[in-house]
Short mmCIF file of C-alpha atoms and ligand atoms in Angstrom, two decimals:
data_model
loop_
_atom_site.label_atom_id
_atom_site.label_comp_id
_atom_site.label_asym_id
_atom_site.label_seq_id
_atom_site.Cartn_x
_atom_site.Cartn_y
_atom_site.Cartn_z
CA UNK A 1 0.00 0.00 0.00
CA UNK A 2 1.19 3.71 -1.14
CA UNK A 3 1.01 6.02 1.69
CA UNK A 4 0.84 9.82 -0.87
CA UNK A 5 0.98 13.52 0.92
CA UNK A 6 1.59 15.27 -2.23
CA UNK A 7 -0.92 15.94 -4.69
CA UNK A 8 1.13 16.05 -7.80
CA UNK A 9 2.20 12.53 -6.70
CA UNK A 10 -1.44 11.68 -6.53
CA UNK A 11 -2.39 13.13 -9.51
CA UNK A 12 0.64 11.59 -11.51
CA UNK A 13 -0.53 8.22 -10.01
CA UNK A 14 -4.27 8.91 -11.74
CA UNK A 15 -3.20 10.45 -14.72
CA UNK A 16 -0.89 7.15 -15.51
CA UNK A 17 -3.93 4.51 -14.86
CA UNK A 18 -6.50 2.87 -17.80
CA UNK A 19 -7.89 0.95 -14.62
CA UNK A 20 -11.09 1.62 -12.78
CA UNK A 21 -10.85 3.37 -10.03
CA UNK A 22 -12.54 3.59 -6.75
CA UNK A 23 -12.63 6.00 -4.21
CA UNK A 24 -13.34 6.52 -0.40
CA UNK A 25 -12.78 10.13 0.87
CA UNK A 26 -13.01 10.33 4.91
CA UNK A 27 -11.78 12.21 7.37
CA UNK A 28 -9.80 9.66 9.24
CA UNK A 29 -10.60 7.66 12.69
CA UNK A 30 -11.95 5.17 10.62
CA UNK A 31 -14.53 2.90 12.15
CA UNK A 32 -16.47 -0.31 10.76
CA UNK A 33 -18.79 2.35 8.33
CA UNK A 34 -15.99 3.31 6.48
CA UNK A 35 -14.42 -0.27 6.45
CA UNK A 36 -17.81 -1.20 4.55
CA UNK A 37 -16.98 1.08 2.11
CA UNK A 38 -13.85 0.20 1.41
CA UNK A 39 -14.67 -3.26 0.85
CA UNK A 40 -17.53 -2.21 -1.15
CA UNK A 41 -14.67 -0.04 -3.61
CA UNK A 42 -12.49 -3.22 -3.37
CA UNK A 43 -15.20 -5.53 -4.73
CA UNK A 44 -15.92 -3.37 -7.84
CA UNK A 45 -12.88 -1.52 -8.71
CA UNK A 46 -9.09 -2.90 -9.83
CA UNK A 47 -7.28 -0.10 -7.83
CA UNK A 48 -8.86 1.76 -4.12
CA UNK A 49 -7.95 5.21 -2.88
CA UNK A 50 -9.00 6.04 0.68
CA UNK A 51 -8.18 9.84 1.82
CA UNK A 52 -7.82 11.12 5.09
CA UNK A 53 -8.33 14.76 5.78
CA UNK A 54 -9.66 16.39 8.33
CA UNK A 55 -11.85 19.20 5.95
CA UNK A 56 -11.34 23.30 7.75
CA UNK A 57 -13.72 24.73 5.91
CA UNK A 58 -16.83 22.21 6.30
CA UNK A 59 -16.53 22.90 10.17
CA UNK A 60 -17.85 26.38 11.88
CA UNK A 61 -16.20 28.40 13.87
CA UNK A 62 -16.77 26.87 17.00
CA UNK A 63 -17.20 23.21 16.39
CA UNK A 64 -14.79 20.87 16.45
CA UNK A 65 -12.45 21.16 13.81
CA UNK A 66 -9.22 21.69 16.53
CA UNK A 67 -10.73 18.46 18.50
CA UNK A 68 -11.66 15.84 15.88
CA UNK A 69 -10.12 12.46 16.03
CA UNK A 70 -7.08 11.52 14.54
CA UNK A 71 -5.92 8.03 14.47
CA UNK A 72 -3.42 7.67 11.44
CA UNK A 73 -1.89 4.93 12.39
CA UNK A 74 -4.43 2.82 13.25
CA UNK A 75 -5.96 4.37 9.81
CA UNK A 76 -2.94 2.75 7.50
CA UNK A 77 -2.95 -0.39 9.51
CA UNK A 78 -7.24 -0.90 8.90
CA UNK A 79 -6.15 0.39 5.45
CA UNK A 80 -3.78 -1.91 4.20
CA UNK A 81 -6.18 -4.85 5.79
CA UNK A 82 -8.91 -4.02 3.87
CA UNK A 83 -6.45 -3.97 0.64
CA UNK A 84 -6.05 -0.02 0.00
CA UNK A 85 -3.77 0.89 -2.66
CA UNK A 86 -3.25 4.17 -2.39
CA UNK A 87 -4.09 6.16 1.19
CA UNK A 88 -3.66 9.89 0.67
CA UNK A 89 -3.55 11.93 3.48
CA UNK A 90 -2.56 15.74 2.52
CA UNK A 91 -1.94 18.78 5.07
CA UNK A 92 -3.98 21.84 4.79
CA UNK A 93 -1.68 23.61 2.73
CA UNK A 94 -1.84 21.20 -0.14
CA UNK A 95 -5.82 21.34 -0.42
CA UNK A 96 -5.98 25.04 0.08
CA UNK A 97 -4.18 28.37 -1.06
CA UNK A 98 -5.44 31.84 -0.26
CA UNK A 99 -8.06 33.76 -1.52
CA UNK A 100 -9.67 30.48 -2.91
CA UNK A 101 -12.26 29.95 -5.59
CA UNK A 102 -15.13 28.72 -3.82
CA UNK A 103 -18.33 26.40 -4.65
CA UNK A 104 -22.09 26.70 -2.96
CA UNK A 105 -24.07 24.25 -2.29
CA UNK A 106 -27.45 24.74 -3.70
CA UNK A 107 -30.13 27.35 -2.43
CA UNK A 108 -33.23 25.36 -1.30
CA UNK A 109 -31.21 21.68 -0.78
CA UNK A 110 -28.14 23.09 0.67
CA UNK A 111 -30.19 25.37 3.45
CA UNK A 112 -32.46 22.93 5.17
CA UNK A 113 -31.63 20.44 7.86
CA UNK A 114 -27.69 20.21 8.48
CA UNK A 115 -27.19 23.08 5.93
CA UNK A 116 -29.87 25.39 7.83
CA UNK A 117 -27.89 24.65 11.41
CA UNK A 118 -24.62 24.52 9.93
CA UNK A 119 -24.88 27.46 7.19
CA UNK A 120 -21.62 26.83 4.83
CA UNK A 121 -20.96 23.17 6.05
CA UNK A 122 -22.28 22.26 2.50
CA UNK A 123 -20.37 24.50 0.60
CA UNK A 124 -17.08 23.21 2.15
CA UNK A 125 -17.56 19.68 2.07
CA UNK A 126 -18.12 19.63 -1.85
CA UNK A 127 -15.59 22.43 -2.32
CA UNK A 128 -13.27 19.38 -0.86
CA UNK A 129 -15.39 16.99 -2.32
CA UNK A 130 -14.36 18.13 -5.73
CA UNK A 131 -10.54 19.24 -5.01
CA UNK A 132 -10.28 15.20 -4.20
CA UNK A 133 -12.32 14.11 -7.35
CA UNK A 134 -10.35 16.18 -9.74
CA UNK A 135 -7.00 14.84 -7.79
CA UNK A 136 -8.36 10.95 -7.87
CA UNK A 137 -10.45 11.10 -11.30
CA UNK A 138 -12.18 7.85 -9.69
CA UNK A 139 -14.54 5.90 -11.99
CA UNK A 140 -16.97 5.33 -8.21
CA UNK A 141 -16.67 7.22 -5.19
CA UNK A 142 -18.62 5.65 -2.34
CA UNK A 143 -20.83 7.43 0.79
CA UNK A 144 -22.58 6.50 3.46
CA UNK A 145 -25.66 6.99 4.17
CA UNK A 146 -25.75 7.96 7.50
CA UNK A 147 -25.15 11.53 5.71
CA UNK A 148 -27.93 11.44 4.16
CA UNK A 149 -28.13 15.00 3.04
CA UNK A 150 -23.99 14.88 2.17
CA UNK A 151 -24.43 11.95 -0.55
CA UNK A 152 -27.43 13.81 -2.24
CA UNK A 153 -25.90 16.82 -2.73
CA UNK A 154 -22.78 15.38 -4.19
CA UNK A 155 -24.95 13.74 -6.53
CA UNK A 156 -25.78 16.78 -7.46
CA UNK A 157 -23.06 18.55 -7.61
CA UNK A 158 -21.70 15.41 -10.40
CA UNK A 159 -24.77 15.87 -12.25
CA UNK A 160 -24.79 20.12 -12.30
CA UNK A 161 -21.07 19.79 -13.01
CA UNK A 162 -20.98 16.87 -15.46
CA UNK A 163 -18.28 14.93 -13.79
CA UNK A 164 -18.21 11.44 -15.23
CA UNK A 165 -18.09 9.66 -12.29
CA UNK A 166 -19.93 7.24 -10.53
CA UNK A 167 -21.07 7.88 -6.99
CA UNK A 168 -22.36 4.77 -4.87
CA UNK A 169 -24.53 5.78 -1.80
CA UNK A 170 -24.21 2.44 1.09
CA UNK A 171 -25.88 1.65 3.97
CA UNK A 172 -25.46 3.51 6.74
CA UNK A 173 -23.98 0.79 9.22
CA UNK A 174 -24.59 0.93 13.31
CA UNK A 175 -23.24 -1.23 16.13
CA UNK A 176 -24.44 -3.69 17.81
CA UNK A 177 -26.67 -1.57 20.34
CA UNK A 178 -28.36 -0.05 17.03
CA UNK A 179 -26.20 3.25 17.66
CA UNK A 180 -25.07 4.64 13.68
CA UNK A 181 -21.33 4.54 13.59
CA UNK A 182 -19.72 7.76 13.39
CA UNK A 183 -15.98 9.58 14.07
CA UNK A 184 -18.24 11.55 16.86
CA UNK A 185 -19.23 8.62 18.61
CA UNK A 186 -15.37 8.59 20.78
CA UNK A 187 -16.52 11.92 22.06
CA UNK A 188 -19.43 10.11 24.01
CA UNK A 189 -19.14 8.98 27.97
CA UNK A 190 -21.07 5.53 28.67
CA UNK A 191 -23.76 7.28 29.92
CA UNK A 192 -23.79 9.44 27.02
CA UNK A 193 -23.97 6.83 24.67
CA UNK A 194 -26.44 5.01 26.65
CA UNK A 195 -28.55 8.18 26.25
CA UNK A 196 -27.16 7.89 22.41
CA UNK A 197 -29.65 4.75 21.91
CA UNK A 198 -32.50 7.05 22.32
CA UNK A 199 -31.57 7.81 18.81
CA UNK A 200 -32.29 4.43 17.02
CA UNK A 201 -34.97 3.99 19.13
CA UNK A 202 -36.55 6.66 17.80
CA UNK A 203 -36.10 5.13 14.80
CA UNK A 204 -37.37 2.07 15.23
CA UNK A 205 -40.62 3.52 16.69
CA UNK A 206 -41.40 5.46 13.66
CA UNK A 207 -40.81 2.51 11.60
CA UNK A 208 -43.26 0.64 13.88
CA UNK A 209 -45.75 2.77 13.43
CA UNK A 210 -44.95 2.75 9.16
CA UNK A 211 -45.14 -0.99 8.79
CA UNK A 212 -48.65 -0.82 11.11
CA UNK A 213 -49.79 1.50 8.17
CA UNK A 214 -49.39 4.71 9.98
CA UNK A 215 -48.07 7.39 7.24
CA UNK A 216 -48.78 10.40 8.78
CA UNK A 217 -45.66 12.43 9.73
CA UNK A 218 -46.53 14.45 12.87
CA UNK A 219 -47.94 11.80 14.54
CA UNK A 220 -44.54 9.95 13.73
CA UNK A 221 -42.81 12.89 15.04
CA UNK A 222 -44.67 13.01 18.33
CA UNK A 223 -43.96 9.62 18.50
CA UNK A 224 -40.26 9.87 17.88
CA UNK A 225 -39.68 12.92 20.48
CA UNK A 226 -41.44 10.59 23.19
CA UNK A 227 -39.02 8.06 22.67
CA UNK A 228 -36.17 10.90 22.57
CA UNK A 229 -37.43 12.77 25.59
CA UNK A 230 -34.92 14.60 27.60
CA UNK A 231 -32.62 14.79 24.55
CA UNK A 232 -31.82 17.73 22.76
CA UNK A 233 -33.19 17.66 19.56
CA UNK A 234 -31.94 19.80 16.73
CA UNK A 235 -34.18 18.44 14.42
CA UNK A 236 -36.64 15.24 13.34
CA UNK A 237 -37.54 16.00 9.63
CA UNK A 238 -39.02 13.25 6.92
CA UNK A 239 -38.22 14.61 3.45
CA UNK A 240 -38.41 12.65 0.05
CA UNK A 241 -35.17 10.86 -1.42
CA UNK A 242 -34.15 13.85 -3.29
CA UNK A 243 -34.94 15.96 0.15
CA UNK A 244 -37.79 17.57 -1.37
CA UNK A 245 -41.00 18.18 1.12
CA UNK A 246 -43.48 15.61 1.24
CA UNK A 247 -47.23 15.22 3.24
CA UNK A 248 -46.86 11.95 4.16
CA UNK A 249 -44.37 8.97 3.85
CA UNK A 250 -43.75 8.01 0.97
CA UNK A 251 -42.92 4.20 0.58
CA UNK A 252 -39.28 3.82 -1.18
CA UNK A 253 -38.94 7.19 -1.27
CA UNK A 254 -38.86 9.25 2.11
CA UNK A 255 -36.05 9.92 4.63
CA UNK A 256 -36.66 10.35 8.35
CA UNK A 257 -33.40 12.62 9.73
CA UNK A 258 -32.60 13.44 13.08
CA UNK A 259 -30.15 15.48 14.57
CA UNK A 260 -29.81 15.42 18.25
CA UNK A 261 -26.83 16.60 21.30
CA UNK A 262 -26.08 14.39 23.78
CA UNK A 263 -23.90 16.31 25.90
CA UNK A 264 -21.67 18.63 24.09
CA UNK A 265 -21.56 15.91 20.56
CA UNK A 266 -23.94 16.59 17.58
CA UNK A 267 -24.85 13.39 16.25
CA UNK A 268 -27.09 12.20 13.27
CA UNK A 269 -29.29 9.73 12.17
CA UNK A 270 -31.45 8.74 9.82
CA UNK A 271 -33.53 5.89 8.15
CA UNK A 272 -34.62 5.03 4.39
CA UNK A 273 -37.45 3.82 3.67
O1 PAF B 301 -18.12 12.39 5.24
C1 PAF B 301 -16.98 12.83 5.49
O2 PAF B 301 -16.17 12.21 6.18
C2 PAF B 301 -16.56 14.18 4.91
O3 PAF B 301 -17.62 15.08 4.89
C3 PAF B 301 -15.91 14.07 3.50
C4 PAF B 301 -16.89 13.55 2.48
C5 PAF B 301 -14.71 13.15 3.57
C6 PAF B 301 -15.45 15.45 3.04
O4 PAF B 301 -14.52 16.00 3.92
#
C-alpha cells in the first residue's frame, strides 16, 4: 500500500492509470462504516484510494475542527487490511491556497436540515469533495448513508457539473446496540452513549408505526420525540429521497433525519425507507 501527501504525486498516479478506479474520501478515525466502504470499492474496482483529511472549511467556527479524532496509524494499519492501494492523506496547505475559488451548495437543498444549522458546512464539504475528485479522477466514489443529506448533494453537484463519475450511496452501518457509527461517537461517555440509543430507538418507533400502516408524519414525530425525551433535539424531519417536502411517507422514497446533542456531541441519524 502507497502512503501519498503530495498531490502532484497523486495526480501523476491517476493520470498514468487505464484501470477503474474507486474512491473513499473520509476524514480519518476510521470505524467499521468506512471499512464497509472500502470493501464495497475493493469488490468493484481494480485499484482503491481512501483519503484522510480532516476538511477546515466544512466545520464552523466553534465546532470541532481543533478536536476531531485523529488516528493515522491505526488508519494505515485498517487500510492496508482491507487492501487499499493508495491512502492519501494531505496537510492543509496542499488542499488550500489563499483567496480560494469557492463552490455553494445549492439554495433550497443546501439550506435545510444540516445546511440550515450549519450554514456553509455544505459548501465546504463539496468544495473538498471536488478538489479530491479532480485529484483521484475515480470511476466510483462511495458514501454513506448515514449523511444522508452529504451523498445527495454530491450527486448533485456530479450531475450540475458533469463529472463522469460514478457515486455509490451504502448503507449507513450501526453497532451492535443499534447506535449509527460515526468519528463523533469517541466523544461520548457511557452514559452518554447510553442516552445515544434514544436515537435508534426513535427510529425504530417510527418505523413501527410505518409498517402498522401509519403514514402520517406528525404523529410519527410526536412519537419519535417521546421516545427521545430529555434529549436535545436539533431536528426530526421526513423529506423525500431527493430531500424535497413531502405530506406523508412516501414508501421507497422518504427519509426520516434526526439530529440530536447528547452532551456537548452533535450526532445524526437517519432511516430510508
Ligand atoms: O463524510 C466525510 O467524512 C466528509 O464530509 C468528507 C466527504 C470526507 C469530506 O470531507
Amino acid at each position: 500500500m502507497k502512503i501519498i501527501t503530495d498531490k502532484y504525486e497523486l495526480q501523476e498516479f491517476t493520470k498514468n492509470t487505464t484501470k477503474s478506479i474507486g474512491f473513499v474520501p473520509t476524514m480519518g478515525a476510521l470505524h467499521e462504516g468506512h471499512i464497509s466502504l472500502i470493501k464495497k470499492a475493493r469488490a468493484e474496482n481494480e485499484i482503491v484510494i481512501v483519503s484522510i483529511f480532516v476538511n477546515p472549511t466544512q466545520f464552523l467556527a466553534g465546532e470541532d475542527f481543533s478536536k476531531y479524532p485523529k488516528r493515522d496509524i491505526a488508519d494505515k494499519k485498517i487500510c492496508e487490511l482491507a487492501g487499499v492501494d493508495v491512502v492519501f492523506m494531505p496537510d492543509i496547505s496542499m488542499m488550500y491556497g489563499d483567496d480560494e475559488v469557492t463552490i455553494k451548495a445549492p439554495n433550497v437543498r443546501g439550506f435545510i436540515l444540516d445546511g440550515f444549522t450549519r450554514p456553509t458546512h455544505f459548501d465546504g464539504v463539496l468544495q473538498i469533495v471536488l478538489k479530491l475528485f479532480n485529484l483521484v479522477r475515480p470511476t466510483n466514489a462511495y458514501f454513506g448513508r448515514k449523511d444522508a443529506q452529504q451523498v445527495i448533494l454530491i450527486k448533485q453537484m456530479v450531475e450540475n457539473l458533469f463529472l463522469p463519475i460514478n457515486i455509490i450511496d451504502c448503507p449507513l452501518i450501526r453497532d451492535l446496540n443499534g447506535l449509527a457509527l460515526s468519528s463523533r461517537n469517541a466523544y461520548l461517555s457511557d452514559d452518554e452513549k447510553k442516552e445515544a440509543l434514544k436515537i435508534s430507538a426513535s427510529l425504530q418507533n417510527a418505523t413501527k408505526l410505518i409498517v402498522g400502516g401509519n403514514f402520517n408524519i406528525d404523529a410519527i414525530k410526536t412519537a419519535m420525540l417521546e421516545t427521545l425525551k430529555d434529549v436535545d433535539v436539533e431536528y426530526i424531519e421526513m423529506v423525500s429521497q431527493e430531500l424535497k417536502s413531502i405530506k406523508q411517507i412516501e414508501l421507497k422514497n422518504t427519509i426520516i433525519l434526526v439530529a440530536v446533542k447528547i452532551g456537548s456531541t452533535r450526532l445524526i441519524d437517519n432511516l430510508w425507507i
